[in-house]
Amino acid sequence: MAQNEKIFKDVLGGYFPTYMRPPYGSCSGQCLTDMADLGYHVINWNIDTLDYQGNIPNSQSIFNNAVSTNAAANKYIALAHDVHQGTVQTLALGMIQTAKARGYRIVTVGECLGDASGNWYRDAVTGNARAGGGTGGNPGNPGPVVSTDGTCGSNSPGGVYNCANSGFGNCCSQWGYCGSTSEYCGANCQRGFGNCN
């Protein structure tokens, strides 16, 4: 966990998340105690997409069949692995589209669980809680992250991707995609997630 904290600190700029998913979803009583002593919330999933098997259409079907159309009464955490190209390039977008079409919002684990944002991150130097939320513009929030897939703002995973220096264009359109033409940079451009004209 200490090695993960160092990596997150470098990537996120001085802080790291307080949530962890144990390998294979398994954490013994001692593991739970150790994680609590280190200040972590142990999180597991309620949808296993089986994406590690490499059958992305099947994984999408699993997700589609598991997600209820009653968004007001349900919350889901889906297990998917970002080390698999098909998951990143196809399944993630498919899951987001299905969830949004059924009335769900894509949110952080902390928000999904109803945890106060002050519990989502810790400062890497002091170990103190650090409020989070990905809304940008607030020094207490972790703020936007450079987009890795061309999405931005509320359309991006966790609602935190920023277009500036992303390679997709520096402007975040009203629809949540990075680009550089007037359609992205003009009227209704999302200023909090990129540059606007």
mmCIF file with all atom_site columns, C-alpha atoms in Angstrom:
data_model
loop_
_atom_site.group_PDB
_atom_site.id
_atom_site.type_symbol
_atom_site.label_atom_id
_atom_site.label_alt_id
_atom_site.label_comp_id
_atom_site.label_asym_id
_atom_site.label_entity_id
_atom_site.label_seq_id
_atom_site.pdbx_PDB_ins_code
_atom_site.Cartn_x
_atom_site.Cartn_y
_atom_site.Cartn_z
_atom_site.occupancy
_atom_site.B_iso_or_equiv
_atom_site.pdbx_formal_charge
_atom_site.auth_seq_id
_atom_site.auth_comp_id
_atom_site.auth_asym_id
_atom_site.auth_atom_id
_atom_site.pdbx_PDB_model_num
ATOM 1   C CA . MET A 1 1   ? 0.000   0.000   0.000   1.00 0.00 ? 1   MET A CA 1
ATOM 2   C CA . ALA A 1 2   ? 2.906   2.334   0.723   1.00 0.00 ? 2   ALA A CA 1
ATOM 3   C CA . GLN A 1 3   ? 4.182   1.865   -2.841  1.00 0.00 ? 3   GLN A CA 1
ATOM 4   C CA . ASN A 1 4   ? 0.712   2.649   -4.227  1.00 0.00 ? 4   ASN A CA 1
ATOM 5   C CA . GLU A 1 5   ? 0.560   5.781   -2.088  1.00 0.00 ? 5   GLU A CA 1
ATOM 6   C CA . LYS A 1 6   ? 3.876   6.976   -3.537  1.00 0.00 ? 6   LYS A CA 1
ATOM 7   C CA . ILE A 1 7   ? 2.664   6.448   -7.104  1.00 0.00 ? 7   ILE A CA 1
ATOM 8   C CA . PHE A 1 8   ? -0.682  8.161   -6.478  1.00 0.00 ? 8   PHE A CA 1
ATOM 9   C CA . LYS A 1 9   ? 1.123   11.035  -4.764  1.00 0.00 ? 9   LYS A CA 1
ATOM 10  C CA . ASP A 1 10  ? 3.254   11.593  -7.852  1.00 0.00 ? 10  ASP A CA 1
ATOM 11  C CA . VAL A 1 11  ? 0.392   11.220  -10.332 1.00 0.00 ? 11  VAL A CA 1
ATOM 12  C CA . LEU A 1 12  ? -2.237  13.194  -8.407  1.00 0.00 ? 12  LEU A CA 1
ATOM 13  C CA . GLY A 1 13  ? 0.046   15.882  -7.025  1.00 0.00 ? 13  GLY A CA 1
ATOM 14  C CA . GLY A 1 14  ? 0.515   15.197  -3.341  1.00 0.00 ? 14  GLY A CA 1
ATOM 15  C CA . TYR A 1 15  ? -2.461  13.133  -2.253  1.00 0.00 ? 15  TYR A CA 1
ATOM 16  C CA . PHE A 1 16  ? -3.891  9.623   -2.610  1.00 0.00 ? 16  PHE A CA 1
ATOM 17  C CA . PRO A 1 17  ? -7.316  7.974   -2.349  1.00 0.00 ? 17  PRO A CA 1
ATOM 18  C CA . THR A 1 18  ? -8.468  6.270   0.837   1.00 0.00 ? 18  THR A CA 1
ATOM 19  C CA . TYR A 1 19  ? -10.343 3.481   -0.935  1.00 0.00 ? 19  TYR A CA 1
ATOM 20  C CA . MET A 1 20  ? -8.847  0.171   -1.964  1.00 0.00 ? 20  MET A CA 1
ATOM 21  C CA . ARG A 1 21  ? -10.136 -2.948  -3.685  1.00 0.00 ? 21  ARG A CA 1
ATOM 22  C CA . PRO A 1 22  ? -8.392  -6.056  -2.409  1.00 0.00 ? 22  PRO A CA 1
ATOM 23  C CA . PRO A 1 23  ? -7.015  -8.480  -4.991  1.00 0.00 ? 23  PRO A CA 1
ATOM 24  C CA . TYR A 1 24  ? -9.695  -10.996 -5.991  1.00 0.00 ? 24  TYR A CA 1
ATOM 25  C CA . GLY A 1 25  ? -12.057 -9.202  -3.592  1.00 0.00 ? 25  GLY A CA 1
ATOM 26  C CA . SER A 1 26  ? -10.566 -11.103 -0.682  1.00 0.00 ? 26  SER A CA 1
ATOM 27  C CA . CYS A 1 27  ? -9.583  -9.425  2.577   1.00 0.00 ? 27  CYS A CA 1
ATOM 28  C CA . SER A 1 28  ? -9.398  -11.487 5.778   1.00 0.00 ? 28  SER A CA 1
ATOM 29  C CA . GLY A 1 29  ? -10.200 -10.119 9.218   1.00 0.00 ? 29  GLY A CA 1
ATOM 30  C CA . GLN A 1 30  ? -6.527  -9.264  9.722   1.00 0.00 ? 30  GLN A CA 1
ATOM 31  C CA . CYS A 1 31  ? -6.421  -7.595  6.316   1.00 0.00 ? 31  CYS A CA 1
ATOM 32  C CA . LEU A 1 32  ? -9.473  -5.481  7.230   1.00 0.00 ? 32  LEU A CA 1
ATOM 33  C CA . THR A 1 33  ? -7.810  -4.487  10.501  1.00 0.00 ? 33  THR A CA 1
ATOM 34  C CA . ASP A 1 34  ? -4.553  -3.615  8.747   1.00 0.00 ? 34  ASP A CA 1
ATOM 35  C CA . MET A 1 35  ? -6.344  -1.531  6.104   1.00 0.00 ? 35  MET A CA 1
ATOM 36  C CA . ALA A 1 36  ? -8.347  0.303   8.773   1.00 0.00 ? 36  ALA A CA 1
ATOM 37  C CA . ASP A 1 37  ? -5.137  0.999   10.706  1.00 0.00 ? 37  ASP A CA 1
ATOM 38  C CA . LEU A 1 38  ? -3.679  2.487   7.510   1.00 0.00 ? 38  LEU A CA 1
ATOM 39  C CA . GLY A 1 39  ? -6.794  4.632   7.058   1.00 0.00 ? 39  GLY A CA 1
ATOM 40  C CA . TYR A 1 40  ? -8.321  2.759   4.114   1.00 0.00 ? 40  TYR A CA 1
ATOM 41  C CA . HIS A 1 41  ? -11.914 1.875   3.278   1.00 0.00 ? 41  HIS A CA 1
ATOM 42  C CA . VAL A 1 42  ? -12.015 -1.618  1.758   1.00 0.00 ? 42  VAL A CA 1
ATOM 43  C CA . ILE A 1 43  ? -14.368 -1.602  -1.231  1.00 0.00 ? 43  ILE A CA 1
ATOM 44  C CA . ASN A 1 44  ? -15.730 -4.445  -3.324  1.00 0.00 ? 44  ASN A CA 1
ATOM 45  C CA . TRP A 1 45  ? -18.048 -4.630  -6.305  1.00 0.00 ? 45  TRP A CA 1
ATOM 46  C CA . ASN A 1 46  ? -21.593 -5.801  -6.890  1.00 0.00 ? 46  ASN A CA 1
ATOM 47  C CA . ILE A 1 47  ? -21.179 -6.394  -10.646 1.00 0.00 ? 47  ILE A CA 1
ATOM 48  C CA . ASP A 1 48  ? -18.345 -8.563  -11.953 1.00 0.00 ? 48  ASP A CA 1
ATOM 49  C CA . THR A 1 49  ? -18.104 -7.971  -15.711 1.00 0.00 ? 49  THR A CA 1
ATOM 50  C CA . LEU A 1 50  ? -15.647 -10.869 -16.156 1.00 0.00 ? 50  LEU A CA 1
ATOM 51  C CA . ASP A 1 51  ? -13.758 -8.590  -18.546 1.00 0.00 ? 51  ASP A CA 1
ATOM 52  C CA . TYR A 1 52  ? -10.497 -10.355 -17.706 1.00 0.00 ? 52  TYR A CA 1
ATOM 53  C CA . GLN A 1 53  ? -11.758 -13.245 -19.863 1.00 0.00 ? 53  GLN A CA 1
ATOM 54  C CA . GLY A 1 54  ? -11.406 -11.009 -22.931 1.00 0.00 ? 54  GLY A CA 1
ATOM 55  C CA . ASN A 1 55  ? -14.985 -11.434 -24.207 1.00 0.00 ? 55  ASN A CA 1
ATOM 56  C CA . ILE A 1 56  ? -16.053 -7.782  -24.181 1.00 0.00 ? 56  ILE A CA 1
ATOM 57  C CA . PRO A 1 57  ? -19.518 -8.362  -25.751 1.00 0.00 ? 57  PRO A CA 1
ATOM 58  C CA . ASN A 1 58  ? -20.231 -10.873 -22.963 1.00 0.00 ? 58  ASN A CA 1
ATOM 59  C CA . SER A 1 59  ? -18.947 -8.410  -20.359 1.00 0.00 ? 59  SER A CA 1
ATOM 60  C CA . GLN A 1 60  ? -21.249 -5.731  -21.760 1.00 0.00 ? 60  GLN A CA 1
ATOM 61  C CA . SER A 1 61  ? -24.187 -8.170  -21.592 1.00 0.00 ? 61  SER A CA 1
ATOM 62  C CA . ILE A 1 62  ? -23.369 -9.009  -17.979 1.00 0.00 ? 62  ILE A CA 1
ATOM 63  C CA . PHE A 1 63  ? -23.360 -5.309  -17.117 1.00 0.00 ? 63  PHE A CA 1
ATOM 64  C CA . ASN A 1 64  ? -26.544 -4.575  -19.089 1.00 0.00 ? 64  ASN A CA 1
ATOM 65  C CA . ASN A 1 65  ? -28.395 -7.470  -17.436 1.00 0.00 ? 65  ASN A CA 1
ATOM 66  C CA . ALA A 1 66  ? -27.246 -6.502  -13.940 1.00 0.00 ? 66  ALA A CA 1
ATOM 67  C CA . VAL A 1 67  ? -28.085 -2.789  -14.044 1.00 0.00 ? 67  VAL A CA 1
ATOM 68  C CA . SER A 1 68  ? -31.692 -2.087  -13.119 1.00 0.00 ? 68  SER A CA 1
ATOM 69  C CA . THR A 1 69  ? -33.781 0.562   -14.845 1.00 0.00 ? 69  THR A CA 1
ATOM 70  C CA . ASN A 1 70  ? -34.733 1.828   -11.367 1.00 0.00 ? 70  ASN A CA 1
ATOM 71  C CA . ALA A 1 71  ? -31.835 4.238   -10.855 1.00 0.00 ? 71  ALA A CA 1
ATOM 72  C CA . ALA A 1 72  ? -33.450 5.890   -7.835  1.00 0.00 ? 72  ALA A CA 1
ATOM 73  C CA . ALA A 1 73  ? -33.290 2.663   -5.829  1.00 0.00 ? 73  ALA A CA 1
ATOM 74  C CA . ASN A 1 74  ? -29.973 1.152   -6.911  1.00 0.00 ? 74  ASN A CA 1
ATOM 75  C CA . LYS A 1 75  ? -26.242 1.804   -6.815  1.00 0.00 ? 75  LYS A CA 1
ATOM 76  C CA . TYR A 1 76  ? -23.550 -0.239  -8.497  1.00 0.00 ? 76  TYR A CA 1
ATOM 77  C CA . ILE A 1 77  ? -19.807 -0.662  -8.403  1.00 0.00 ? 77  ILE A CA 1
ATOM 78  C CA . ALA A 1 78  ? -18.667 -2.630  -11.444 1.00 0.00 ? 78  ALA A CA 1
ATOM 79  C CA . LEU A 1 79  ? -15.430 -4.590  -11.525 1.00 0.00 ? 79  LEU A CA 1
ATOM 80  C CA . ALA A 1 80  ? -13.492 -3.882  -14.717 1.00 0.00 ? 80  ALA A CA 1
ATOM 81  C CA . HIS A 1 81  ? -9.764  -3.918  -15.304 1.00 0.00 ? 81  HIS A CA 1
ATOM 82  C CA . ASP A 1 82  ? -8.059  -0.962  -16.985 1.00 0.00 ? 82  ASP A CA 1
ATOM 83  C CA . VAL A 1 83  ? -5.092  -3.146  -17.925 1.00 0.00 ? 83  VAL A CA 1
ATOM 84  C CA . HIS A 1 84  ? -7.204  -4.793  -20.638 1.00 0.00 ? 84  HIS A CA 1
ATOM 85  C CA . GLN A 1 85  ? -7.381  -2.845  -23.902 1.00 0.00 ? 85  GLN A CA 1
ATOM 86  C CA . GLY A 1 86  ? -10.927 -3.999  -24.724 1.00 0.00 ? 86  GLY A CA 1
ATOM 87  C CA . THR A 1 87  ? -12.142 -2.807  -21.350 1.00 0.00 ? 87  THR A CA 1
ATOM 88  C CA . VAL A 1 88  ? -10.628 0.635   -21.798 1.00 0.00 ? 88  VAL A CA 1
ATOM 89  C CA . GLN A 1 89  ? -11.521 1.129   -25.457 1.00 0.00 ? 89  GLN A CA 1
ATOM 90  C CA . THR A 1 90  ? -14.958 -0.487  -25.592 1.00 0.00 ? 90  THR A CA 1
ATOM 91  C CA . LEU A 1 91  ? -16.459 -1.770  -22.348 1.00 0.00 ? 91  LEU A CA 1
ATOM 92  C CA . ALA A 1 92  ? -15.973 1.396   -20.291 1.00 0.00 ? 92  ALA A CA 1
ATOM 93  C CA . LEU A 1 93  ? -17.845 3.520   -22.816 1.00 0.00 ? 93  LEU A CA 1
ATOM 94  C CA . GLY A 1 94  ? -20.573 0.886   -23.174 1.00 0.00 ? 94  GLY A CA 1
ATOM 95  C CA . MET A 1 95  ? -21.087 0.746   -19.412 1.00 0.00 ? 95  MET A CA 1
ATOM 96  C CA . ILE A 1 96  ? -21.234 4.535   -19.180 1.00 0.00 ? 96  ILE A CA 1
ATOM 97  C CA . GLN A 1 97  ? -23.757 4.724   -22.027 1.00 0.00 ? 97  GLN A CA 1
ATOM 98  C CA . THR A 1 98  ? -25.960 2.022   -20.487 1.00 0.00 ? 98  THR A CA 1
ATOM 99  C CA . ALA A 1 99  ? -25.838 3.600   -17.047 1.00 0.00 ? 99  ALA A CA 1
ATOM 100 C CA . LYS A 1 100 ? -26.665 7.079   -18.340 1.00 0.00 ? 100 LYS A CA 1
ATOM 101 C CA . ALA A 1 101 ? -29.474 5.754   -20.574 1.00 0.00 ? 101 ALA A CA 1
ATOM 102 C CA . ARG A 1 102 ? -31.029 4.142   -17.495 1.00 0.00 ? 102 ARG A CA 1
ATOM 103 C CA . GLY A 1 103 ? -30.862 7.337   -15.467 1.00 0.00 ? 103 GLY A CA 1
ATOM 104 C CA . TYR A 1 104 ? -27.683 6.792   -13.449 1.00 0.00 ? 104 TYR A CA 1
ATOM 105 C CA . ARG A 1 105 ? -24.938 9.321   -12.785 1.00 0.00 ? 105 ARG A CA 1
ATOM 106 C CA . ILE A 1 106 ? -21.323 8.153   -12.927 1.00 0.00 ? 106 ILE A CA 1
ATOM 107 C CA . VAL A 1 107 ? -19.751 9.234   -9.641  1.00 0.00 ? 107 VAL A CA 1
ATOM 108 C CA . THR A 1 108 ? -16.755 8.562   -7.432  1.00 0.00 ? 108 THR A CA 1
ATOM 109 C CA . VAL A 1 109 ? -16.792 5.568   -5.093  1.00 0.00 ? 109 VAL A CA 1
ATOM 110 C CA . GLY A 1 110 ? -17.049 7.963   -2.155  1.00 0.00 ? 110 GLY A CA 1
ATOM 111 C CA . GLU A 1 111 ? -20.127 9.663   -3.558  1.00 0.00 ? 111 GLU A CA 1
ATOM 112 C CA . CYS A 1 112 ? -21.709 6.319   -4.473  1.00 0.00 ? 112 CYS A CA 1
ATOM 113 C CA . LEU A 1 113 ? -21.295 5.148   -0.882  1.00 0.00 ? 113 LEU A CA 1
ATOM 114 C CA . GLY A 1 114 ? -22.534 8.441   0.570   1.00 0.00 ? 114 GLY A CA 1
ATOM 115 C CA . ASP A 1 115 ? -19.180 9.092   2.241   1.00 0.00 ? 115 ASP A CA 1
ATOM 116 C CA . ALA A 1 116 ? -18.328 12.710  3.089   1.00 0.00 ? 116 ALA A CA 1
ATOM 117 C CA . SER A 1 117 ? -15.879 14.107  0.527   1.00 0.00 ? 117 SER A CA 1
ATOM 118 C CA . GLY A 1 118 ? -13.406 14.873  3.309   1.00 0.00 ? 118 GLY A CA 1
ATOM 119 C CA . ASN A 1 119 ? -12.868 11.118  3.626   1.00 0.00 ? 119 ASN A CA 1
ATOM 120 C CA . TRP A 1 120 ? -12.011 10.463  -0.025  1.00 0.00 ? 120 TRP A CA 1
ATOM 121 C CA . TYR A 1 121 ? -8.305  11.440  -0.053  1.00 0.00 ? 121 TYR A CA 1
ATOM 122 C CA . ARG A 1 122 ? -5.366  11.953  2.293   1.00 0.00 ? 122 ARG A CA 1
ATOM 123 C CA . ASP A 1 123 ? -2.484  14.365  1.991   1.00 0.00 ? 123 ASP A CA 1
ATOM 124 C CA . ALA A 1 124 ? 0.693   12.392  1.261   1.00 0.00 ? 124 ALA A CA 1
ATOM 125 C CA . VAL A 1 125 ? 2.821   14.536  3.574   1.00 0.00 ? 125 VAL A CA 1
ATOM 126 C CA . THR A 1 126 ? 0.589   15.126  6.584   1.00 0.00 ? 126 THR A CA 1
ATOM 127 C CA . GLY A 1 127 ? -1.717  12.121  6.273   1.00 0.00 ? 127 GLY A CA 1
ATOM 128 C CA . ASN A 1 128 ? -4.636  14.448  6.980   1.00 0.00 ? 128 ASN A CA 1
ATOM 129 C CA . ALA A 1 129 ? -7.952  14.081  5.193   1.00 0.00 ? 129 ALA A CA 1
ATOM 130 C CA . ARG A 1 130 ? -8.312  16.090  2.023   1.00 0.00 ? 130 ARG A CA 1
ATOM 131 C CA . ALA A 1 131 ? -11.713 16.919  0.561   1.00 0.00 ? 131 ALA A CA 1
ATOM 132 C CA . GLY A 1 132 ? -12.354 15.614  -2.909  1.00 0.00 ? 132 GLY A CA 1
ATOM 133 C CA . GLY A 1 133 ? -14.901 15.683  -5.638  1.00 0.00 ? 133 GLY A CA 1
ATOM 134 C CA . GLY A 1 134 ? -13.206 16.529  -8.894  1.00 0.00 ? 134 GLY A CA 1
ATOM 135 C CA . THR A 1 135 ? -15.035 19.784  -9.362  1.00 0.00 ? 135 THR A CA 1
ATOM 136 C CA . GLY A 1 136 ? -11.893 21.818  -9.984  1.00 0.00 ? 136 GLY A CA 1
ATOM 137 C CA . GLY A 1 137 ? -11.224 25.399  -8.975  1.00 0.00 ? 137 GLY A CA 1
ATOM 138 C CA . ASN A 1 138 ? -11.248 24.592  -5.269  1.00 0.00 ? 138 ASN A CA 1
ATOM 139 C CA . PRO A 1 139 ? -7.863  23.930  -3.657  1.00 0.00 ? 139 PRO A CA 1
ATOM 140 C CA . GLY A 1 140 ? -9.538  21.431  -1.317  1.00 0.00 ? 140 GLY A CA 1
ATOM 141 C CA . ASN A 1 141 ? -10.636 19.316  -4.260  1.00 0.00 ? 141 ASN A CA 1
ATOM 142 C CA . PRO A 1 142 ? -8.296  17.198  -6.336  1.00 0.00 ? 142 PRO A CA 1
ATOM 143 C CA . GLY A 1 143 ? -9.517  18.969  -9.456  1.00 0.00 ? 143 GLY A CA 1
ATOM 144 C CA . PRO A 1 144 ? -9.479  17.817  -13.043 1.00 0.00 ? 144 PRO A CA 1
ATOM 145 C CA . VAL A 1 145 ? -7.100  15.219  -14.412 1.00 0.00 ? 145 VAL A CA 1
ATOM 146 C CA . VAL A 1 146 ? -5.696  15.438  -17.971 1.00 0.00 ? 146 VAL A CA 1
ATOM 147 C CA . SER A 1 147 ? -8.008  13.450  -20.275 1.00 0.00 ? 147 SER A CA 1
ATOM 148 C CA . THR A 1 148 ? -6.691  10.112  -21.501 1.00 0.00 ? 148 THR A CA 1
ATOM 149 C CA . ASP A 1 149 ? -9.668  9.244   -23.710 1.00 0.00 ? 149 ASP A CA 1
ATOM 150 C CA . GLY A 1 150 ? -10.934 12.530  -25.196 1.00 0.00 ? 150 GLY A CA 1
ATOM 151 C CA . THR A 1 151 ? -13.785 12.944  -22.722 1.00 0.00 ? 151 THR A CA 1
ATOM 152 C CA . CYS A 1 152 ? -13.966 15.811  -20.248 1.00 0.00 ? 152 CYS A CA 1
ATOM 153 C CA . GLY A 1 153 ? -16.060 17.380  -17.521 1.00 0.00 ? 153 GLY A CA 1
ATOM 154 C CA . SER A 1 154 ? -19.218 15.572  -16.446 1.00 0.00 ? 154 SER A CA 1
ATOM 155 C CA . ASN A 1 155 ? -18.962 13.214  -19.430 1.00 0.00 ? 155 ASN A CA 1
ATOM 156 C CA . SER A 1 156 ? -15.627 11.778  -18.270 1.00 0.00 ? 156 SER A CA 1
ATOM 157 C CA . PRO A 1 157 ? -15.032 8.968   -15.761 1.00 0.00 ? 157 PRO A CA 1
ATOM 158 C CA . GLY A 1 158 ? -15.557 10.472  -12.323 1.00 0.00 ? 158 GLY A CA 1
ATOM 159 C CA . GLY A 1 159 ? -16.350 13.810  -13.971 1.00 0.00 ? 159 GLY A CA 1
ATOM 160 C CA . VAL A 1 160 ? -12.776 15.032  -13.593 1.00 0.00 ? 160 VAL A CA 1
ATOM 161 C CA . TYR A 1 161 ? -11.030 14.924  -16.979 1.00 0.00 ? 161 TYR A CA 1
ATOM 162 C CA . ASN A 1 162 ? -9.568  18.188  -18.314 1.00 0.00 ? 162 ASN A CA 1
ATOM 163 C CA . CYS A 1 163 ? -8.685  18.791  -21.981 1.00 0.00 ? 163 CYS A CA 1
ATOM 164 C CA . ALA A 1 164 ? -5.756  21.176  -21.449 1.00 0.00 ? 164 ALA A CA 1
ATOM 165 C CA . ASN A 1 165 ? -2.581  19.481  -22.739 1.00 0.00 ? 165 ASN A CA 1
ATOM 166 C CA . SER A 1 166 ? -4.502  16.257  -23.431 1.00 0.00 ? 166 SER A CA 1
ATOM 167 C CA . GLY A 1 167 ? -3.514  15.831  -27.082 1.00 0.00 ? 167 GLY A CA 1
ATOM 168 C CA . PHE A 1 168 ? -7.203  15.763  -28.098 1.00 0.00 ? 168 PHE A CA 1
ATOM 169 C CA . GLY A 1 169 ? -7.553  19.558  -28.164 1.00 0.00 ? 169 GLY A CA 1
ATOM 170 C CA . ASN A 1 170 ? -7.516  21.995  -25.253 1.00 0.00 ? 170 ASN A CA 1
ATOM 171 C CA . CYS A 1 171 ? -11.243 22.866  -25.141 1.00 0.00 ? 171 CYS A CA 1
ATOM 172 C CA . CYS A 1 172 ? -14.012 20.890  -23.408 1.00 0.00 ? 172 CYS A CA 1
ATOM 173 C CA . SER A 1 173 ? -17.279 21.124  -25.374 1.00 0.00 ? 173 SER A CA 1
ATOM 174 C CA . GLN A 1 174 ? -20.694 21.417  -23.793 1.00 0.00 ? 174 GLN A CA 1
ATOM 175 C CA . TRP A 1 175 ? -21.128 17.724  -24.655 1.00 0.00 ? 175 TRP A CA 1
ATOM 176 C CA . GLY A 1 176 ? -18.019 16.674  -22.711 1.00 0.00 ? 176 GLY A CA 1
ATOM 177 C CA . TYR A 1 177 ? -15.479 15.999  -25.459 1.00 0.00 ? 177 TYR A CA 1
ATOM 178 C CA . CYS A 1 178 ? -12.058 17.550  -26.071 1.00 0.00 ? 178 CYS A CA 1
ATOM 179 C CA . GLY A 1 179 ? -11.312 19.398  -29.295 1.00 0.00 ? 179 GLY A CA 1
ATOM 180 C CA . SER A 1 180 ? -9.912  22.591  -30.767 1.00 0.00 ? 180 SER A CA 1
ATOM 181 C CA . THR A 1 181 ? -12.513 23.934  -33.203 1.00 0.00 ? 181 THR A CA 1
ATOM 182 C CA . SER A 1 182 ? -15.125 26.592  -32.436 1.00 0.00 ? 182 SER A CA 1
ATOM 183 C CA . GLU A 1 183 ? -17.653 23.836  -31.718 1.00 0.00 ? 183 GLU A CA 1
ATOM 184 C CA . TYR A 1 184 ? -15.516 22.824  -28.741 1.00 0.00 ? 184 TYR A CA 1
ATOM 185 C CA . CYS A 1 185 ? -14.046 26.192  -27.728 1.00 0.00 ? 185 CYS A CA 1
ATOM 186 C CA . GLY A 1 186 ? -16.964 28.557  -28.381 1.00 0.00 ? 186 GLY A CA 1
ATOM 187 C CA . ALA A 1 187 ? -20.381 28.939  -26.772 1.00 0.00 ? 187 ALA A CA 1
ATOM 188 C CA . ASN A 1 188 ? -21.059 26.626  -23.817 1.00 0.00 ? 188 ASN A CA 1
ATOM 189 C CA . CYS A 1 189 ? -17.441 25.452  -23.610 1.00 0.00 ? 189 CYS A CA 1
ATOM 190 C CA . GLN A 1 190 ? -16.802 24.046  -20.118 1.00 0.00 ? 190 GLN A CA 1
ATOM 191 C CA . ARG A 1 191 ? -14.239 26.504  -18.708 1.00 0.00 ? 191 ARG A CA 1
ATOM 192 C CA . GLY A 1 192 ? -13.502 24.374  -15.657 1.00 0.00 ? 192 GLY A CA 1
ATOM 193 C CA . PHE A 1 193 ? -12.246 21.531  -17.840 1.00 0.00 ? 193 PHE A CA 1
ATOM 194 C CA . GLY A 1 194 ? -10.141 23.225  -20.513 1.00 0.00 ? 194 GLY A CA 1
ATOM 195 C CA . ASN A 1 195 ? -9.473  26.465  -22.371 1.00 0.00 ? 195 ASN A CA 1
ATOM 196 C CA . CYS A 1 196 ? -12.289 28.384  -24.062 1.00 0.00 ? 196 CYS A CA 1
ATOM 197 C CA . ASN A 1 197 ? -12.292 31.256  -26.576 1.00 0.00 ? 197 ASN A CA 1
#
